[in-house]
């Protein structure tokens, strides 16, 4: 899995391309922790190119959400693909990690 | 006897690399059976990877030999089946029932997710091997 980030006007976009599984989940957590430590506490995780997520990947997203909130910000997800959407729904975590259609829309109302 | 239309088998040390190898095997398997619809492919792949990951993360060796992961997948008309095994492993400890973690928990959702993804999950232990048998009735529409 490949990670990258870009600081935008009011948030940082984190791209996670590939499979978000037990191998890459700790790396996502570490990557987002570093972005937050760098001063960005409003994070949008762009999942456009995340074709797969398992419960480890979901756990990492929840960990990143908690880290962003502890830093006084928030974490949102965008451009969710069908498999990821299915895992979010089956675990009822779609209520906690609200999926936005696009990165731009994630923080557009606040 | 049920006709097997396609299959894949993996056996190797229960490591991180094994998870990606099994996932690649499954991606190639679906190319052999394009009549299996996207939903069945997606749900079954997720269940198998969850089960294999559980072994890599939690299975403990029973003796000196390291734990090996085995994944045997068969596609038959209307049935997808996987035998996901931990060789040289102790019997699993703790509850085999799905947990109900709080919404801020970062782990503990795997077993419930597997059960939601497949039609049946059964567990067997024989000769030092723990095997989860996952079956999903395929709609093939």
mmCIF file of C-alpha atoms in Angstrom:
data_model
loop_
_atom_site.group_PDB
_atom_site.id
_atom_site.type_symbol
_atom_site.label_atom_id
_atom_site.label_comp_id
_atom_site.label_asym_id
_atom_site.label_seq_id
_atom_site.Cartn_x
_atom_site.Cartn_y
_atom_site.Cartn_z
ATOM 1 C CA UNK A 1 0.000 0.000 0.000
ATOM 2 C CA UNK A 2 1.198 3.504 -0.862
ATOM 3 C CA UNK A 3 0.577 6.522 1.356
ATOM 4 C CA UNK A 4 0.891 10.187 0.501
ATOM 5 C CA UNK A 5 -0.506 13.430 1.850
ATOM 6 C CA UNK A 6 -1.141 16.959 0.759
ATOM 7 C CA UNK A 7 -1.982 19.903 2.995
ATOM 8 C CA UNK A 8 -4.975 21.822 1.645
ATOM 9 C CA UNK A 9 -6.541 25.067 2.892
ATOM 10 C CA UNK A 10 -8.356 23.695 5.918
ATOM 11 C CA UNK A 11 -7.390 20.032 6.061
ATOM 12 C CA UNK A 12 -4.794 17.482 5.038
ATOM 13 C CA UNK A 13 -5.661 14.872 2.425
ATOM 14 C CA UNK A 14 -4.148 11.438 3.023
ATOM 15 C CA UNK A 15 -4.195 9.021 0.113
ATOM 16 C CA UNK A 16 -4.068 5.299 0.845
ATOM 17 C CA UNK A 17 -3.685 3.345 -2.377
ATOM 18 C CA UNK A 18 -3.859 -0.457 -2.385
ATOM 19 C CA UNK A 19 -5.054 -3.007 0.175
ATOM 20 C CA UNK A 20 -5.695 -1.775 3.688
ATOM 21 C CA UNK A 21 -5.117 -5.042 5.528
ATOM 22 C CA UNK A 22 -3.270 -6.338 8.596
ATOM 23 C CA UNK A 23 0.033 -5.641 6.838
ATOM 24 C CA UNK A 24 -0.621 -2.026 5.908
ATOM 25 C CA UNK A 25 -2.933 -1.034 8.786
ATOM 26 C CA UNK A 26 -0.117 -0.222 11.263
ATOM 27 C CA UNK A 27 1.614 1.805 8.538
ATOM 28 C CA UNK A 28 -1.519 3.901 7.941
ATOM 29 C CA UNK A 29 -1.796 4.556 11.670
ATOM 30 C CA UNK A 30 1.847 5.634 11.804
ATOM 31 C CA UNK A 31 1.529 7.783 8.674
ATOM 32 C CA UNK A 32 -1.546 9.659 9.914
ATOM 33 C CA UNK A 33 -0.006 10.085 13.370
ATOM 34 C CA UNK A 34 2.945 11.801 11.705
ATOM 35 C CA UNK A 35 0.651 14.059 9.656
ATOM 36 C CA UNK A 36 -1.178 15.065 12.846
ATOM 37 C CA UNK A 37 2.129 15.638 14.631
ATOM 38 C CA UNK A 38 3.097 17.889 11.737
ATOM 39 C CA UNK A 39 0.254 20.234 12.639
ATOM 40 C CA UNK A 40 -2.743 18.988 10.649
ATOM 41 C CA UNK A 41 -5.583 17.800 12.878
ATOM 42 C CA UNK A 42 -8.317 17.839 10.209
ATOM 43 C CA UNK A 43 -7.704 14.813 8.034
ATOM 44 C CA UNK A 44 -9.521 13.472 4.997
ATOM 45 C CA UNK A 45 -8.514 9.937 4.063
ATOM 46 C CA UNK A 46 -9.031 9.543 0.326
ATOM 47 C CA UNK A 47 -10.025 5.909 -0.251
ATOM 48 C CA UNK A 48 -10.582 6.214 -3.992
ATOM 49 C CA UNK A 49 -7.812 3.742 -4.694
ATOM 50 C CA UNK A 50 -8.328 1.533 -1.641
ATOM 51 C CA UNK A 51 -9.775 -1.541 -3.288
ATOM 52 C CA UNK A 52 -9.839 -3.636 -0.116
ATOM 53 C CA UNK A 53 -10.157 -3.141 3.637
ATOM 54 C CA UNK A 54 -10.410 -5.762 6.378
ATOM 55 C CA UNK A 55 -11.142 -5.384 10.087
ATOM 56 C CA UNK A 56 -7.483 -4.513 10.763
ATOM 57 C CA UNK A 57 -7.714 -1.667 8.276
ATOM 58 C CA UNK A 58 -10.971 -0.547 9.832
ATOM 59 C CA UNK A 59 -9.301 -0.606 13.239
ATOM 60 C CA UNK A 60 -6.516 1.588 11.907
ATOM 61 C CA UNK A 61 -9.006 4.147 10.591
ATOM 62 C CA UNK A 62 -10.720 4.211 13.983
ATOM 63 C CA UNK A 63 -7.329 4.685 15.662
ATOM 64 C CA UNK A 64 -6.557 7.558 13.308
ATOM 65 C CA UNK A 65 -9.981 9.102 13.997
ATOM 66 C CA UNK A 66 -9.306 8.980 17.737
ATOM 67 C CA UNK A 67 -5.851 10.505 17.260
ATOM 68 C CA UNK A 68 -7.245 13.371 15.185
ATOM 69 C CA UNK A 69 -9.955 14.086 17.757
ATOM 70 C CA UNK A 70 -7.467 13.937 20.607
ATOM 71 C CA UNK A 71 -5.527 16.610 18.726
ATOM 72 C CA UNK A 72 -8.662 18.759 18.618
ATOM 73 C CA UNK A 73 -9.581 17.945 15.035
ATOM 74 C CA UNK A 74 -11.427 15.255 13.136
ATOM 75 C CA UNK A 75 -10.917 12.577 10.495
ATOM 76 C CA UNK A 76 -13.265 11.885 7.612
ATOM 77 C CA UNK A 77 -13.181 9.426 4.763
ATOM 78 C CA UNK A 78 -14.012 10.038 1.123
ATOM 79 C CA UNK A 79 -14.478 8.288 -2.222
ATOM 80 C CA UNK A 80 -15.209 4.917 -0.594
ATOM 81 C CA UNK A 81 -15.234 1.941 -2.952
ATOM 82 C CA UNK A 82 -17.807 -0.915 -2.789
ATOM 83 C CA UNK A 83 -15.788 -3.419 -0.736
ATOM 84 C CA UNK A 84 -14.840 -0.809 1.861
ATOM 85 C CA UNK A 85 -18.449 0.398 2.002
ATOM 86 C CA UNK A 86 -19.587 -3.183 2.600
ATOM 87 C CA UNK A 87 -17.182 -3.651 5.538
ATOM 88 C CA UNK A 88 -18.266 -0.334 7.063
ATOM 89 C CA UNK A 89 -21.940 -1.300 6.792
ATOM 90 C CA UNK A 90 -21.578 -4.872 8.073
ATOM 91 C CA UNK A 91 -19.693 -3.651 11.145
ATOM 92 C CA UNK A 92 -22.091 -0.687 11.609
ATOM 93 C CA UNK A 93 -19.065 1.589 11.547
ATOM 94 C CA UNK A 94 -20.562 3.626 8.717
ATOM 95 C CA UNK A 95 -22.277 5.580 11.503
ATOM 96 C CA UNK A 96 -18.924 6.472 13.063
ATOM 97 C CA UNK A 97 -16.864 6.927 9.902
ATOM 98 C CA UNK A 98 -19.187 8.881 7.641
ATOM 99 C CA UNK A 99 -18.190 8.490 4.014
ATOM 100 C CA UNK A 100 -18.215 11.612 1.832
ATOM 101 C CA UNK A 101 -18.513 11.352 -1.939
ATOM 102 C CA UNK A 102 -15.379 13.412 -2.528
ATOM 103 C CA UNK A 103 -12.425 14.780 -0.594
ATOM 104 C CA UNK A 104 -13.597 18.339 -1.219
ATOM 105 C CA UNK A 105 -16.988 17.682 0.388
ATOM 106 C CA UNK A 106 -15.650 16.142 3.603
ATOM 107 C CA UNK A 107 -15.091 19.443 5.441
ATOM 108 C CA UNK A 108 -17.116 21.695 3.145
ATOM 109 C CA UNK A 109 -19.808 22.470 5.717
ATOM 110 C CA UNK A 110 -17.612 23.457 8.632
ATOM 111 C CA UNK B 1 -19.930 -35.361 -6.189
ATOM 112 C CA UNK B 2 -19.814 -31.606 -6.629
ATOM 113 C CA UNK B 3 -17.944 -30.465 -9.693
ATOM 114 C CA UNK B 4 -14.973 -28.190 -8.894
ATOM 115 C CA UNK B 5 -14.699 -25.477 -11.523
ATOM 116 C CA UNK B 6 -11.595 -23.741 -10.192
ATOM 117 C CA UNK B 7 -9.356 -23.905 -7.159
ATOM 118 C CA UNK B 8 -6.305 -22.419 -5.489
ATOM 119 C CA UNK B 9 -4.103 -23.784 -2.713
ATOM 120 C CA UNK B 10 -1.567 -21.959 -0.594
ATOM 121 C CA UNK B 11 0.705 -23.223 2.152
ATOM 122 C CA UNK B 12 3.520 -21.309 3.771
ATOM 123 C CA UNK B 13 4.745 -19.733 6.977
ATOM 124 C CA UNK B 14 2.060 -17.689 8.682
ATOM 125 C CA UNK B 15 3.610 -14.290 7.972
ATOM 126 C CA UNK B 16 2.534 -10.915 6.607
ATOM 127 C CA UNK B 17 3.747 -11.936 3.157
ATOM 128 C CA UNK B 18 1.393 -14.913 3.181
ATOM 129 C CA UNK B 19 -1.613 -12.589 3.417
ATOM 130 C CA UNK B 20 -0.670 -10.772 0.242
ATOM 131 C CA UNK B 21 0.112 -14.080 -1.489
ATOM 132 C CA UNK B 22 -3.314 -15.480 -0.618
ATOM 133 C CA UNK B 23 -4.971 -12.265 -1.767
ATOM 134 C CA UNK B 24 -3.135 -12.455 -5.095
ATOM 135 C CA UNK B 25 -4.212 -16.102 -5.434
ATOM 136 C CA UNK B 26 -7.829 -15.092 -4.952
ATOM 137 C CA UNK B 27 -7.614 -12.256 -7.462
ATOM 138 C CA UNK B 28 -6.310 -14.735 -10.045
ATOM 139 C CA UNK B 29 -8.944 -17.320 -9.096
ATOM 140 C CA UNK B 30 -11.788 -14.946 -9.961
ATOM 141 C CA UNK B 31 -10.330 -14.480 -13.426
ATOM 142 C CA UNK B 32 -10.913 -18.216 -13.981
ATOM 143 C CA UNK B 33 -14.576 -18.042 -12.948
ATOM 144 C CA UNK B 34 -15.972 -14.739 -14.244
ATOM 145 C CA UNK B 35 -19.535 -15.989 -13.789
ATOM 146 C CA UNK B 36 -19.155 -15.595 -10.019
ATOM 147 C CA UNK B 37 -20.682 -12.179 -9.442
ATOM 148 C CA UNK B 38 -18.829 -9.225 -7.966
ATOM 149 C CA UNK B 39 -20.669 -9.371 -4.646
ATOM 150 C CA UNK B 40 -19.777 -13.026 -4.088
ATOM 151 C CA UNK B 41 -16.157 -12.395 -5.072
ATOM 152 C CA UNK B 42 -15.940 -9.415 -2.744
ATOM 153 C CA UNK B 43 -17.564 -11.019 0.267
ATOM 154 C CA UNK B 44 -15.735 -14.326 -0.013
ATOM 155 C CA UNK B 45 -12.333 -12.706 -0.523
ATOM 156 C CA UNK B 46 -12.918 -10.563 2.549
ATOM 157 C CA UNK B 47 -13.914 -13.578 4.659
ATOM 158 C CA UNK B 48 -10.872 -15.603 3.583
ATOM 159 C CA UNK B 49 -8.434 -12.747 4.206
ATOM 160 C CA UNK B 50 -10.013 -12.094 7.615
ATOM 161 C CA UNK B 51 -9.591 -15.754 8.576
ATOM 162 C CA UNK B 52 -6.028 -15.991 7.277
ATOM 163 C CA UNK B 53 -5.115 -12.757 9.054
ATOM 164 C CA UNK B 54 -6.545 -14.110 12.278
ATOM 165 C CA UNK B 55 -4.155 -17.055 12.017
ATOM 166 C CA UNK B 56 -1.135 -14.887 11.215
ATOM 167 C CA UNK B 57 -1.930 -12.558 14.106
ATOM 168 C CA UNK B 58 -3.071 -14.983 16.793
ATOM 169 C CA UNK B 59 -2.089 -18.618 16.139
ATOM 170 C CA UNK B 60 0.627 -19.859 18.499
ATOM 171 C CA UNK B 61 2.980 -22.743 17.684
ATOM 172 C CA UNK B 62 2.263 -25.944 19.590
ATOM 173 C CA UNK B 63 5.967 -26.905 19.648
ATOM 174 C CA UNK B 64 9.214 -25.875 17.964
ATOM 175 C CA UNK B 65 7.892 -25.804 14.423
ATOM 176 C CA UNK B 66 6.483 -22.441 13.357
ATOM 177 C CA UNK B 67 2.810 -22.062 12.492
ATOM 178 C CA UNK B 68 2.035 -22.484 8.808
ATOM 179 C CA UNK B 69 -0.973 -21.063 7.025
ATOM 180 C CA UNK B 70 -2.908 -23.193 4.571
ATOM 181 C CA UNK B 71 -5.696 -21.896 2.347
ATOM 182 C CA UNK B 72 -7.572 -24.195 -0.019
ATOM 183 C CA UNK B 73 -10.323 -22.601 -2.057
ATOM 184 C CA UNK B 74 -12.734 -24.335 -4.380
ATOM 185 C CA UNK B 75 -15.399 -22.913 -6.649
ATOM 186 C CA UNK B 76 -18.261 -25.250 -7.496
ATOM 187 C CA UNK B 77 -21.558 -24.434 -9.151
ATOM 188 C CA UNK B 78 -23.455 -22.348 -6.580
ATOM 189 C CA UNK B 79 -20.874 -22.908 -3.823
ATOM 190 C CA UNK B 80 -17.669 -21.152 -2.787
ATOM 191 C CA UNK B 81 -15.678 -22.959 -0.116
ATOM 192 C CA UNK B 82 -12.397 -22.273 1.683
ATOM 193 C CA UNK B 83 -10.484 -24.317 4.221
ATOM 194 C CA UNK B 84 -8.252 -21.924 6.142
ATOM 195 C CA UNK B 85 -5.823 -23.838 8.334
ATOM 196 C CA UNK B 86 -3.221 -23.195 10.999
ATOM 197 C CA UNK B 87 -0.693 -26.039 10.978
ATOM 198 C CA UNK B 88 1.543 -26.761 14.001
ATOM 199 C CA UNK B 89 -0.732 -24.574 16.104
ATOM 200 C CA UNK B 90 -2.109 -24.762 19.611
ATOM 201 C CA UNK B 91 -5.880 -25.000 19.882
ATOM 202 C CA UNK B 92 -7.334 -21.504 19.793
ATOM 203 C CA UNK B 93 -7.883 -20.038 23.240
ATOM 204 C CA UNK B 94 -10.586 -17.693 24.354
ATOM 205 C CA UNK B 95 -14.125 -17.382 23.090
ATOM 206 C CA UNK B 96 -14.917 -18.509 19.559
ATOM 207 C CA UNK B 97 -18.034 -16.374 19.610
ATOM 208 C CA UNK B 98 -18.094 -13.018 17.845
ATOM 209 C CA UNK B 99 -17.319 -10.074 20.087
ATOM 210 C CA UNK B 100 -19.372 -6.900 20.247
ATOM 211 C CA UNK B 101 -16.700 -4.223 20.632
ATOM 212 C CA UNK B 102 -17.576 -0.605 21.333
ATOM 213 C CA UNK B 103 -17.594 1.810 18.444
ATOM 214 C CA UNK B 104 -14.181 3.233 19.377
ATOM 215 C CA UNK B 105 -12.539 -0.219 19.677
ATOM 216 C CA UNK B 106 -9.732 -0.795 17.203
ATOM 217 C CA UNK B 107 -9.980 -4.604 17.119
ATOM 218 C CA UNK B 108 -12.353 -7.474 17.836
ATOM 219 C CA UNK B 109 -14.627 -7.255 14.785
ATOM 220 C CA UNK B 110 -13.069 -9.987 12.658
ATOM 221 C CA UNK B 111 -15.125 -13.031 13.653
ATOM 222 C CA UNK B 112 -18.451 -11.201 13.472
ATOM 223 C CA UNK B 113 -17.464 -9.862 10.079
ATOM 224 C CA UNK B 114 -16.593 -13.344 8.789
ATOM 225 C CA UNK B 115 -19.943 -14.684 9.965
ATOM 226 C CA UNK B 116 -21.742 -11.856 8.191
ATOM 227 C CA UNK B 117 -19.905 -12.555 4.941
ATOM 228 C CA UNK B 118 -20.416 -16.276 4.477
ATOM 229 C CA UNK B 119 -23.269 -18.734 4.726
ATOM 230 C CA UNK B 120 -21.591 -21.084 7.210
ATOM 231 C CA UNK B 121 -18.395 -21.137 9.283
ATOM 232 C CA UNK B 122 -17.273 -24.319 10.979
ATOM 233 C CA UNK B 123 -14.156 -25.148 12.985
ATOM 234 C CA UNK B 124 -12.232 -28.419 13.021
ATOM 235 C CA UNK B 125 -9.142 -29.482 14.958
ATOM 236 C CA UNK B 126 -7.264 -32.566 13.855
ATOM 237 C CA UNK B 127 -3.616 -33.663 14.213
ATOM 238 C CA UNK B 128 -2.465 -30.303 15.541
ATOM 239 C CA UNK B 129 -4.201 -28.354 12.797
ATOM 240 C CA UNK B 130 -6.954 -25.794 13.326
ATOM 241 C CA UNK B 131 -9.167 -25.401 10.283
ATOM 242 C CA UNK B 132 -11.944 -22.942 9.629
ATOM 243 C CA UNK B 133 -14.245 -24.013 6.811
ATOM 244 C CA UNK B 134 -15.997 -21.083 5.153
ATOM 245 C CA UNK B 135 -18.858 -21.678 2.731
ATOM 246 C CA UNK B 136 -20.853 -19.199 0.742
ATOM 247 C CA UNK B 137 -23.750 -20.117 -1.461
ATOM 248 C CA UNK B 138 -23.098 -18.367 -4.749
ATOM 249 C CA UNK B 139 -25.965 -16.698 -6.561
ATOM 250 C CA UNK B 140 -24.159 -16.541 -9.927
ATOM 251 C CA UNK B 141 -26.561 -14.066 -11.442
#
